[in-house]
Amino acid sequence: MINSKKVELKNLHNIEKKIEELEIFLSNHEFQKTVYYKSWYKDFSVIYGQKFADIRLYVLSAILYFIGYLFIVKVIRSENKESDFEHIDLDLLKEIQIEFKKDYRNLGIFTIDYYNQFLKIFPQESLKSLTEIFHYLLKSILDSKLNPEYSFDFLLQNFLSPLIRHKSGEFYTPPFLVKKMVNFSYKFGESVLDPSCGTGNFLIEIIKKILRTNKTREEKLKAINNIHGYDINPLSIFLAKLIFLYLLKDEFSNYEVNLYVFDSLFQSDKILKTKFDLIIGNPPWYTLRDIDSLENQNKVKNLAEELDIKPGSKNVLNIEISALFFYKAKKDFMKEKAKIFYVITKGVITGSHTSRFRNFKGFTDIRIWLFSKKIEKIFNIEFICLYARKSKSSKVISKFKIPAYEFSLKKNKESLKYFDDIELVEDSSITLVPYSIEKKAGKILTKKLISQDEIRNLLPIKASYYKNLFHKGADLNPRNLIFITYKNENKELVKINIDERVLKRAKSPWNKKEFENELIEKRYIFKVVKSTELVKFLIYDYYYVFLPLEKENLNFSISTLGKYAKKFYDMINKIYLINKKSTTKNRSLMENLDRWSKLRNQR
Ligand SMILES: C[S@@+](CC[C@H](N)C(=O)[O-])C[C@H]1O[C@@H](n2cnc3c(N)ncnc32)[C@H](O)[C@@H]1O
């Protein structure tokens, strides 16, 4: 999910050049060959994929790590708040680290070896650049006037590009939503886990809630010690520990820190033995399609199977990682009757890829929160909050009704900002029911959830008379290579250009114009309709595509292809092969177009 409306780091470009210099310096000194870089790469290539785990990301994450230390000096110890940080140098950072290890040893706030090496390698001149970067970032935090506990949320989300963070679903939850969810679900003293806690937004809110009560110190300490967070990213856990320290240092010097670097989906060790009363959080929202390695894709497919939520083969690429987090929590982390409350993509209530998710096997007391468009806009993807309890029985619920509450802003604001302290009000509630429940190949499929009133107005549920006459067509991708507009050149030849409509929703690398004014034989142009332009009894728009097929028999043969069409096909095939994901098995563009023989099947 992408938060578009955040407080922003201003003039970031001023330090970009300095960051680039550090990156070049490390590369020139072959830092990538050191054990430090290699052990960093081992961790971070799992988190962000091999493509993004590069020297630049190493530099950015190392900078964030050291900002953590400076946060201790400036915010936790409130030292030199007003100074302009000019004295930040290697010695100071070393000094802080030594003190840090001594003072906070009992809190298990680890240091991260592969980052410690970062400072040591630079000559004095480069350290000056580094100081300037630290200075700029720390000043940005302090100037932002945010509560200090949100400093790292602010920094992480502004400093690392959304493209990188998408790979591990690192988009945090705004405090106003976190607050509402915590108030609804958390009862004082309960054991709580956020299995993908990031820098701890949900846990921070729970700590604040505990501190606000008028319970005894002992009771509060016990409740704090019951808070747990896991995250796959060691940097996030390190920063979360610092925020805990900031919130608790004055009153509680001896609290337990239960924050662990842990892969909540695939790691299995002793942490898993602990079970909780409440699982709360916002699991990552990427899908199987976003995973680069074939091995990791297979792990995800197997886990979806094991959790009984794997979709049919045509939908496998859309497996939602957040859906796995929901069912995995039930299996490994929830006590009997425990509660779970997640921010999750709306796709889980409507998508065809989540029809087994909607069986809610092993869950009961399901509730949904829906949001007005203005609130939804805070993320770029439609989302819901999904609440449930673990049920004693692991049966699929056959007939269920889910109450859904619709929230909007109390004051009708023009635009909503991520850190705004706003109140959500419940506008109305509806009851959601499955459109239908079907059994296919021994598997129960719960079709999308719709409102009970809507279902009353629908025609009786049975397959449409036309259903058997319709077949899903081919997925004609990548569109930027084959969707065209054309002008007649002569009787036989046409001049083609890309149909620019397809670029609007295209994603990299398929969002480029790859050809201009190319000639092809007219007979290779086909008229196509996309499902989005097909409504009941009407096709209201269409496209032209280039396909290297003979019209009479839909044959594909390179040797008999027209001269111009062959040249054009060779060109776009090359572009396809260069840009396709390494995990895509197709060996040519044609194989991709004709997946499942959908293109040439003459049905
Ligand atoms: C959407 S963020 C949520 C962070 C925090 N709960 C919040 O809402 O502000 C998702 C988090 O999941 C973490 N993550 C991704 N895959 C994970 C895994 N397999 N196990 C644990 N954490 C994971 C990411 O590092 C990221 O911090």
XYZ file of C-alpha atoms and ligand atoms in Angstrom:
630
model
C 0.000 0.000 0.000
C 1.312 3.431 -0.736
C 0.785 6.450 1.464
C 0.684 9.408 -0.797
C -0.191 12.027 1.747
C 2.735 12.076 4.127
C 4.702 14.846 5.735
C 7.580 15.077 3.321
C 11.327 15.372 3.542
C 11.995 18.653 1.810
C 14.846 19.227 -0.646
C 15.947 15.608 -0.495
C 17.868 16.184 -3.712
C 20.374 18.321 -1.760
C 21.758 15.235 -0.115
C 21.218 12.814 -2.964
C 24.531 13.717 -4.554
C 26.349 13.155 -1.291
C 24.744 9.744 -0.910
C 25.813 8.893 -4.429
C 29.404 9.874 -3.619
C 29.455 7.538 -0.634
C 28.053 4.774 -2.788
C 30.767 5.312 -5.429
C 33.462 5.413 -2.784
C 32.351 2.053 -1.380
C 32.141 0.496 -4.843
C 35.621 1.768 -5.757
C 36.960 0.167 -2.614
C 35.245 -3.108 -3.505
C 33.138 -3.041 -0.372
C 30.822 -5.581 -2.023
C 33.554 -8.198 -1.593
C 33.787 -7.802 2.185
C 32.161 -10.198 4.644
C 30.168 -7.256 6.036
C 28.483 -6.471 2.764
C 27.922 -10.156 2.062
C 26.167 -10.743 5.355
C 24.056 -7.599 4.814
C 23.173 -8.846 1.328
C 22.136 -12.239 2.725
C 19.522 -10.548 4.945
C 18.339 -7.841 2.596
C 18.098 -9.836 -0.627
C 15.472 -11.938 1.179
C 13.604 -8.810 2.282
C 13.677 -6.706 -0.903
C 14.741 -9.222 -3.589
C 18.152 -9.503 -5.240
C 17.510 -6.673 -7.665
C 17.060 -4.020 -4.993
C 19.605 -5.260 -2.442
C 22.498 -3.240 -3.836
C 25.198 -0.940 -2.557
C 22.848 2.046 -2.676
C 20.330 0.354 -0.408
C 23.180 -0.632 1.891
C 24.216 3.035 2.167
C 20.641 4.247 2.747
C 19.896 1.660 5.400
C 23.258 2.260 7.145
C 22.439 5.964 7.315
C 19.076 5.173 8.930
C 20.818 2.911 11.424
C 23.147 5.697 12.547
C 20.307 8.182 12.679
C 18.914 5.759 15.266
C 21.947 6.397 17.460
C 21.718 10.128 17.001
C 18.057 9.869 17.979
C 19.267 8.516 21.310
C 21.467 11.538 21.866
C 19.054 14.176 20.663
C 15.709 12.816 21.669
C 16.019 10.043 24.221
C 18.682 11.834 26.250
C 17.549 15.278 25.085
C 21.168 16.395 24.807
C 22.215 19.388 22.716
C 18.795 19.664 21.196
C 19.494 23.105 19.912
C 22.991 22.539 18.536
C 23.382 22.284 14.818
C 25.039 18.854 15.028
C 28.305 20.048 13.633
C 30.252 17.974 16.071
C 28.774 14.669 14.876
C 31.825 12.653 13.933
C 33.049 9.113 13.980
C 34.337 9.390 17.539
C 31.017 10.623 18.826
C 29.155 7.774 17.184
C 31.650 5.251 18.547
C 31.270 6.747 21.973
C 27.478 6.510 21.790
C 27.699 2.890 20.737
C 29.920 1.967 23.657
C 27.673 3.735 26.142
C 24.656 2.278 24.450
C 25.911 -1.273 24.837
C 26.667 -0.613 28.494
C 23.489 1.242 29.439
C 20.906 -0.694 27.518
C 22.382 -4.184 27.518
C 19.438 -5.578 29.506
C 17.047 -4.308 26.824
C 18.566 -6.509 24.171
C 19.031 -3.567 21.850
C 21.537 -5.150 19.549
C 24.035 -3.449 17.328
C 24.225 -4.508 13.715
C 27.754 -5.479 12.729
C 27.494 -4.947 9.031
C 26.506 -1.329 9.598
C 29.185 -0.612 12.192
C 31.730 -1.228 9.482
C 30.174 1.482 7.336
C 31.709 4.409 9.220
C 35.119 2.870 9.569
C 35.885 2.678 5.884
C 35.563 6.357 4.969
C 38.420 8.855 4.954
C 37.961 12.068 6.892
C 36.694 14.059 3.832
C 33.830 11.664 3.201
C 32.875 11.716 6.833
C 32.111 15.369 6.361
C 29.506 14.499 3.719
C 28.087 11.897 6.036
C 27.820 14.401 8.833
C 25.897 16.699 6.536
C 23.479 13.923 5.642
C 22.930 13.056 9.311
C 22.514 16.707 10.100
C 19.909 17.171 7.404
C 17.868 14.086 8.335
C 17.917 14.679 12.044
C 16.961 18.286 11.567
C 14.096 17.193 9.295
C 12.796 14.926 12.046
C 12.958 17.622 14.679
C 11.528 20.296 12.360
C 8.625 18.075 11.328
C 7.155 18.650 14.822
C 5.883 15.095 14.837
C 5.691 13.195 18.086
C 9.172 11.633 18.403
C 7.668 8.128 18.424
C 6.746 8.573 14.751
C 10.230 9.751 13.716
C 11.293 6.503 12.106
C 7.967 5.922 10.390
C 8.441 9.380 8.867
C 12.071 8.755 7.907
C 11.753 5.223 6.541
C 8.756 6.069 4.403
C 10.334 9.197 2.971
C 13.908 8.084 2.562
C 13.425 4.726 0.811
C 11.610 4.768 -2.505
C 8.113 3.209 -2.647
C 9.369 0.948 -5.433
C 11.828 -0.714 -3.054
C 9.427 -0.806 -0.120
C 6.744 -2.449 -2.226
C 8.945 -5.540 -2.365
C 8.404 -6.185 1.333
C 5.120 -4.341 1.720
C 6.739 -1.674 3.853
C 3.959 0.892 3.983
C 2.973 1.841 7.480
C -0.401 2.509 9.043
C -1.408 6.079 9.932
C -1.696 6.764 13.677
C -5.412 7.732 13.492
C -6.342 4.296 12.139
C -3.990 2.460 14.474
C -5.591 4.250 17.429
C -9.119 3.327 16.355
C -8.190 -0.334 15.870
C -6.338 -0.574 19.181
C -9.200 1.040 21.081
C -11.611 -1.445 19.575
C -9.627 -4.611 20.120
C -7.079 -4.326 22.936
C -7.987 -5.032 26.552
C -5.515 -4.023 29.267
C -3.030 -6.772 30.075
C -3.707 -9.033 27.110
C -0.782 -10.689 25.345
C -0.414 -9.056 21.936
C 1.593 -9.735 18.800
C 2.096 -7.668 15.658
C 3.775 -10.263 13.401
C 4.948 -7.636 10.882
C 5.454 -4.710 13.220
C 7.793 -2.450 11.215
C 8.930 0.313 13.555
C 6.015 -0.618 15.812
C 3.073 1.722 15.133
C 0.472 -0.630 16.656
C 2.625 -1.567 19.626
C 3.485 2.072 20.314
C -0.234 2.871 20.513
C -0.813 -0.014 22.918
C 2.050 1.168 25.135
C 0.589 4.680 25.145
C -2.790 3.281 26.083
C -1.272 1.315 28.957
C 0.642 4.369 30.204
C -2.547 6.468 30.178
C -4.443 4.126 32.522
C -4.413 4.645 36.263
C -3.332 1.094 37.047
C -0.414 0.467 39.403
C 3.155 0.541 38.161
C 3.382 -3.237 38.613
C 0.230 -3.842 36.575
C 1.441 -1.544 33.838
C 4.835 -3.234 33.694
C 3.161 -6.628 33.411
C 0.978 -5.377 30.562
C 3.998 -3.866 28.750
C 5.909 -7.115 29.072
C 3.038 -8.806 27.248
C 3.636 -6.815 24.052
C 5.402 -8.595 21.204
C 6.507 -7.611 17.719
C 8.198 -9.537 14.919
C 9.541 -8.200 11.656
C 11.754 -9.671 8.975
C 13.767 -6.451 8.714
C 16.529 -6.094 11.359
C 16.688 -2.341 10.830
C 12.976 -1.901 11.621
C 13.278 -3.993 14.792
C 16.328 -1.982 15.865
C 14.414 1.274 15.383
C 11.288 -0.100 17.096
C 13.438 -0.935 20.126
C 14.663 2.646 20.260
C 11.099 3.961 20.227
C 10.139 1.596 23.053
C 13.112 2.971 24.942
C 11.995 6.538 24.299
C 8.470 5.803 25.583
C 9.443 3.733 28.603
C 12.823 4.898 29.876
C 11.487 7.329 32.475
C 9.067 5.071 34.296
C 10.208 1.544 33.538
C 13.888 0.770 33.469
C 13.380 -2.987 33.591
C 10.733 -3.754 30.977
C 11.140 -6.840 28.789
C 11.746 -6.225 25.124
C 9.900 -8.762 23.044
C 10.796 -7.470 19.601
C 12.405 -10.019 17.317
C 13.825 -10.228 13.823
C 11.640 -13.025 12.572
C 10.056 -14.234 9.343
C 6.469 -14.735 10.461
C 5.579 -16.857 7.450
C 8.485 -19.187 6.950
C 10.700 -19.291 10.009
C 10.009 -21.931 12.587
C 11.762 -21.863 15.892
C 11.023 -21.460 19.538
C 9.350 -18.065 19.284
C 6.496 -19.889 17.604
C 5.632 -21.677 20.826
C 4.218 -18.460 22.288
C 0.492 -17.899 21.644
C -1.344 -14.623 22.080
C -4.744 -13.137 22.980
C -4.630 -10.533 20.216
C -2.902 -10.412 16.838
C -2.988 -6.942 15.398
C -1.260 -5.200 12.511
C -1.002 -4.478 8.850
C 0.707 -7.336 7.017
C 2.527 -6.695 3.730
C 0.248 -6.358 0.714
C 2.297 -7.638 -2.184
C 1.303 -10.671 -4.242
C 3.082 -13.754 -5.550
C 3.618 -11.940 -8.840
C 5.917 -9.433 -7.062
C 8.297 -12.137 -5.838
C 11.365 -12.487 -8.051
C 12.807 -15.816 -6.996
C 11.198 -19.032 -8.178
C 12.169 -20.731 -4.928
C 10.340 -18.129 -2.847
C 7.331 -18.259 -5.168
C 7.135 -22.000 -4.558
C 7.381 -21.521 -0.796
C 4.426 -19.128 -0.951
C 2.364 -21.519 -3.091
C 3.060 -24.399 -0.712
C 2.120 -22.341 2.322
C -1.136 -21.235 0.642
C -1.917 -24.904 0.027
C -1.059 -25.871 3.588
C -3.342 -23.117 4.931
C -6.216 -24.211 2.628
C -6.469 -20.887 0.822
C -4.576 -21.534 -2.427
C -6.576 -20.246 -5.407
C -7.061 -22.156 -8.667
C -4.084 -22.285 -11.039
C -5.233 -19.308 -13.128
C -5.206 -17.126 -10.024
C -2.016 -18.366 -8.429
C 0.014 -15.291 -9.401
C -2.452 -13.197 -7.395
C -1.953 -14.993 -4.077
C -2.042 -12.240 -1.462
C 0.747 -12.377 1.100
C -1.495 -10.599 3.624
C -4.015 -13.455 3.293
C -1.281 -15.899 4.287
C -0.488 -13.742 7.329
C -4.152 -13.979 8.411
C -4.351 -17.771 8.310
C -0.767 -18.322 9.469
C -1.549 -16.278 12.603
C -4.465 -18.583 13.360
C -2.268 -21.642 12.974
C 0.811 -20.476 14.882
C 0.153 -17.432 17.019
C -3.451 -17.392 18.271
C -4.711 -18.901 21.508
C -8.137 -20.489 21.377
C -10.777 -17.733 21.013
C -8.004 -15.167 20.441
C -8.772 -12.060 18.371
C -7.165 -10.957 15.127
C -7.481 -7.495 13.589
C -5.664 -6.616 10.377
C -5.598 -3.816 7.843
C -5.854 -5.753 4.599
C -6.591 -5.226 0.884
C -10.256 -5.032 -0.062
C -9.515 -7.777 -2.585
C -10.041 -10.361 0.150
C -13.776 -9.667 0.174
C -14.271 -9.313 -3.566
C -11.482 -11.029 -5.532
C -11.884 -14.356 -7.295
C -8.370 -15.251 -6.108
C -9.522 -15.123 -2.470
C -12.612 -17.330 -2.676
C -11.066 -19.906 -0.341
C -9.855 -17.183 2.033
C -13.532 -16.235 2.399
C -14.370 -19.700 3.731
C -13.038 -18.298 7.043
C -12.172 -21.819 8.074
C -11.403 -21.853 11.805
C -12.627 -18.287 12.374
C -15.784 -16.893 13.910
C -17.271 -13.514 14.922
C -16.021 -11.884 11.725
C -16.455 -8.128 11.335
C -15.386 -5.699 8.685
C -14.633 -1.992 8.715
C -15.144 -0.113 5.459
C -13.993 3.447 4.773
C -15.155 6.464 2.832
C -13.265 7.354 -0.356
C -11.393 10.187 1.370
C -9.959 7.840 3.955
C -9.248 5.150 1.395
C -7.120 7.640 -0.496
C -4.506 7.645 2.235
C -3.355 4.355 0.728
C -3.331 3.989 -3.027
C -5.178 0.696 -2.800
C -8.672 0.105 -1.437
C -8.465 -1.463 1.990
C -10.594 -2.778 4.842
C -9.986 -3.733 8.457
C -10.827 -7.350 9.130
C -11.574 -8.606 12.632
C -12.205 -12.212 13.708
C -11.832 -14.686 16.533
C -10.287 -18.113 16.383
C -13.054 -20.662 16.630
C -12.961 -24.027 18.354
C -14.115 -25.755 15.224
C -12.048 -25.804 12.068
C -15.085 -26.302 9.816
C -15.947 -23.963 6.976
C -18.899 -21.801 8.016
C -21.564 -22.612 5.460
C -23.963 -19.708 5.843
C -22.673 -16.543 7.337
C -23.536 -12.920 7.737
C -20.788 -10.422 8.388
C -21.538 -7.052 9.936
C -19.663 -4.293 8.132
C -19.328 -0.810 9.606
C -18.738 2.184 7.384
C -16.455 4.946 8.664
C -15.940 8.489 7.510
C -14.202 11.622 8.791
C -15.875 13.497 11.608
C -15.000 16.863 10.112
C -15.231 16.965 6.376
C -11.623 17.798 5.585
C -10.420 18.763 2.143
C -7.546 16.353 2.245
C -6.363 13.959 4.847
C -2.712 13.751 5.852
C -1.025 10.644 7.189
C -0.060 11.999 10.602
C -3.270 14.021 11.143
C -4.879 13.412 14.478
C -8.421 12.863 13.245
C -11.485 11.154 14.513
C -13.274 8.510 12.498
C -17.019 8.214 12.929
C -19.201 5.243 12.210
C -21.745 6.310 9.598
C -23.816 3.221 9.085
C -23.617 -0.522 9.031
C -24.577 -3.174 6.510
C -24.635 -6.935 6.480
C -22.406 -8.728 4.008
C -23.182 -12.209 2.734
C -21.517 -14.455 0.152
C -22.983 -14.079 -3.320
C -22.849 -17.865 -3.496
C -20.914 -20.828 -2.158
C -19.842 -23.452 -4.674
C -17.942 -26.711 -4.599
C -15.393 -27.291 -7.350
C -12.922 -30.202 -7.510
C -13.605 -30.969 -3.854
C -12.853 -27.393 -2.779
C -15.308 -24.954 -1.277
C -15.316 -21.546 -2.970
C -17.047 -18.642 -1.276
C -17.879 -16.079 -3.935
C -17.522 -12.380 -3.259
C -19.253 -10.764 -0.307
C -22.066 -8.379 -1.151
C -24.633 -6.581 0.908
C -27.677 -8.524 1.972
C -29.988 -5.851 0.524
C -28.258 -6.062 -2.821
C -28.658 -9.815 -2.966
C -32.414 -9.504 -2.437
C -32.635 -7.342 -5.539
C -30.702 -9.746 -7.721
C -32.308 -12.294 -9.971
C -32.433 -15.782 -8.463
C -28.930 -17.159 -8.302
C -28.359 -19.626 -11.061
C -25.915 -19.775 -13.918
C -26.796 -17.391 -16.725
C -28.202 -18.821 -19.955
C -25.239 -17.277 -21.763
C -22.540 -18.613 -19.448
C -21.643 -21.639 -21.567
C -21.358 -19.506 -24.677
C -18.632 -17.357 -23.132
C -14.994 -18.315 -22.768
C -12.291 -16.296 -21.180
C -10.056 -15.042 -23.946
C -6.301 -14.795 -24.093
C -4.394 -12.392 -21.879
C -2.829 -10.250 -24.559
C 0.284 -8.978 -22.796
C 2.552 -6.999 -22.824
C 0.131 -4.530 -24.349
C 2.730 -1.912 -25.240
C 4.207 -4.342 -27.783
C 1.063 -5.366 -29.634
C -1.812 -2.878 -29.113
C -1.683 -0.553 -32.087
C -3.325 2.127 -34.159
C -2.736 2.034 -37.907
C -2.842 4.025 -41.120
C -3.084 2.426 -44.563
C 0.155 2.748 -46.490
C -1.099 0.913 -49.565
C -3.480 -1.948 -50.211
C -1.389 -4.459 -48.362
C 0.736 -2.540 -45.892
C -0.102 -0.372 -42.887
C 1.978 1.924 -40.743
C 1.526 1.168 -37.035
C 2.045 3.020 -33.774
C 1.295 2.081 -30.189
C -2.297 2.602 -29.010
C -1.534 5.089 -26.252
C -4.603 4.131 -24.238
C -2.745 1.063 -23.003
C 0.028 3.116 -21.418
C -2.294 4.691 -18.888
C -2.390 1.710 -16.553
C 0.815 0.005 -17.641
C 3.581 -0.706 -15.147
C 7.324 -0.733 -15.694
C 8.912 -2.242 -17.809
C 5.812 -2.391 -20.012
C 5.009 1.318 -19.933
C 7.283 2.456 -22.759
C 6.695 3.238 -26.399
C 8.880 0.629 -28.013
C 8.183 1.345 -31.687
C 7.087 4.124 -34.034
C 5.790 4.145 -37.628
C 6.614 0.492 -38.269
C 5.281 -1.241 -41.391
C 3.410 -4.539 -41.273
C 1.087 -6.451 -43.587
C -2.506 -5.460 -42.819
C -3.665 -9.064 -42.536
C -1.921 -9.396 -39.142
C -4.165 -6.858 -37.500
C -6.932 -8.250 -35.308
C -9.785 -6.496 -33.605
C -10.093 -7.306 -29.903
C -12.412 -6.534 -27.042
C -11.231 -6.319 -23.457
C -13.565 -7.433 -20.685
C -13.667 -3.848 -19.399
C -15.373 -2.698 -22.590
C -17.915 -5.488 -22.606
C -21.147 -4.834 -20.735
C -24.464 -6.615 -20.886
C -25.507 -6.886 -24.537
C -23.059 -4.205 -25.650
C -19.459 -3.828 -26.721
C -18.786 -0.142 -26.414
C -15.169 0.067 -27.498
C -12.455 -2.076 -29.027
C -8.766 -2.189 -29.869
C -6.502 -3.323 -32.673
C -3.637 -5.679 -31.987
C -0.817 -7.076 -34.020
C -0.724 -10.885 -33.864
C 1.604 -12.955 -36.060
C -1.188 -15.409 -36.962
C -2.771 -16.401 -40.257
C -6.439 -15.371 -40.129
C -7.871 -18.456 -41.818
C -6.443 -21.076 -39.409
C -4.787 -19.055 -36.633
C -1.505 -20.745 -37.499
C 1.707 -19.322 -36.223
C 4.728 -20.046 -38.362
C 7.758 -17.816 -38.481
C 8.828 -19.194 -41.870
C 5.595 -18.275 -43.659
C 5.011 -14.983 -41.888
C 4.874 -11.892 -44.126
C 8.228 -10.166 -44.557
C 7.288 -7.009 -42.631
C 5.375 -8.815 -39.913
C 8.340 -11.118 -39.336
C 10.718 -8.183 -38.938
C 8.325 -6.512 -36.508
C 7.689 -9.702 -34.549
C 11.444 -10.362 -34.235
C 11.887 -6.888 -32.833
C 9.114 -7.055 -30.213
C 10.019 -10.619 -29.313
C 13.540 -9.432 -28.497
C 12.160 -6.636 -26.314
C 9.907 -9.140 -24.568
C 12.751 -11.545 -23.840
C 15.000 -8.790 -22.470
C 12.338 -7.394 -20.149
C 10.440 -10.453 -18.973
C 10.917 -11.623 -15.387
C 13.493 -14.355 -14.936
C 10.792 -16.456 -13.278
C 8.552 -16.381 -16.365
C 9.086 -19.654 -18.129
C 7.881 -18.610 -21.624
C 10.609 -18.757 -24.227
C 9.014 -16.330 -26.666
C 6.416 -13.593 -26.906
C 4.141 -15.955 -28.817
C 4.277 -18.507 -26.005
C 3.225 -15.762 -23.626
C 0.320 -14.638 -25.837
C -0.870 -18.176 -26.349
C -0.695 -19.224 -22.680
C -3.070 -22.121 -21.967
C -3.649 -22.161 -25.787
C -6.213 -19.471 -25.200
C -5.228 -17.493 -28.249
C -5.263 -20.206 -30.877
C -8.007 -22.354 -29.447
C -10.755 -21.999 -32.032
C -13.663 -22.342 -29.641
C 2.597 -2.821 5.936
S 4.079 -2.840 6.891
C 3.342 -2.712 8.461
C 4.189 -2.185 9.537
C 3.435 -1.861 10.823
N 2.701 -3.011 11.322
C 2.445 -0.733 10.571
O 1.304 -1.023 10.266
O 2.817 0.425 10.642
C 4.528 -4.522 6.698
C 5.786 -4.980 7.444
O 5.919 -6.378 7.215
C 7.291 -6.713 7.249
N 7.420 -8.052 6.656
C 7.395 -8.391 5.337
N 7.491 -9.733 5.217
C 7.571 -10.241 6.480
C 7.696 -11.559 7.001
N 7.730 -12.619 6.198
N 7.744 -11.718 8.345
C 7.692 -10.645 9.170
N 7.599 -9.378 8.728
C 7.525 -9.176 7.405
C 7.944 -5.557 6.507
O 9.310 -5.458 6.843
C 7.098 -4.369 6.993
O 7.704 -3.757 8.094
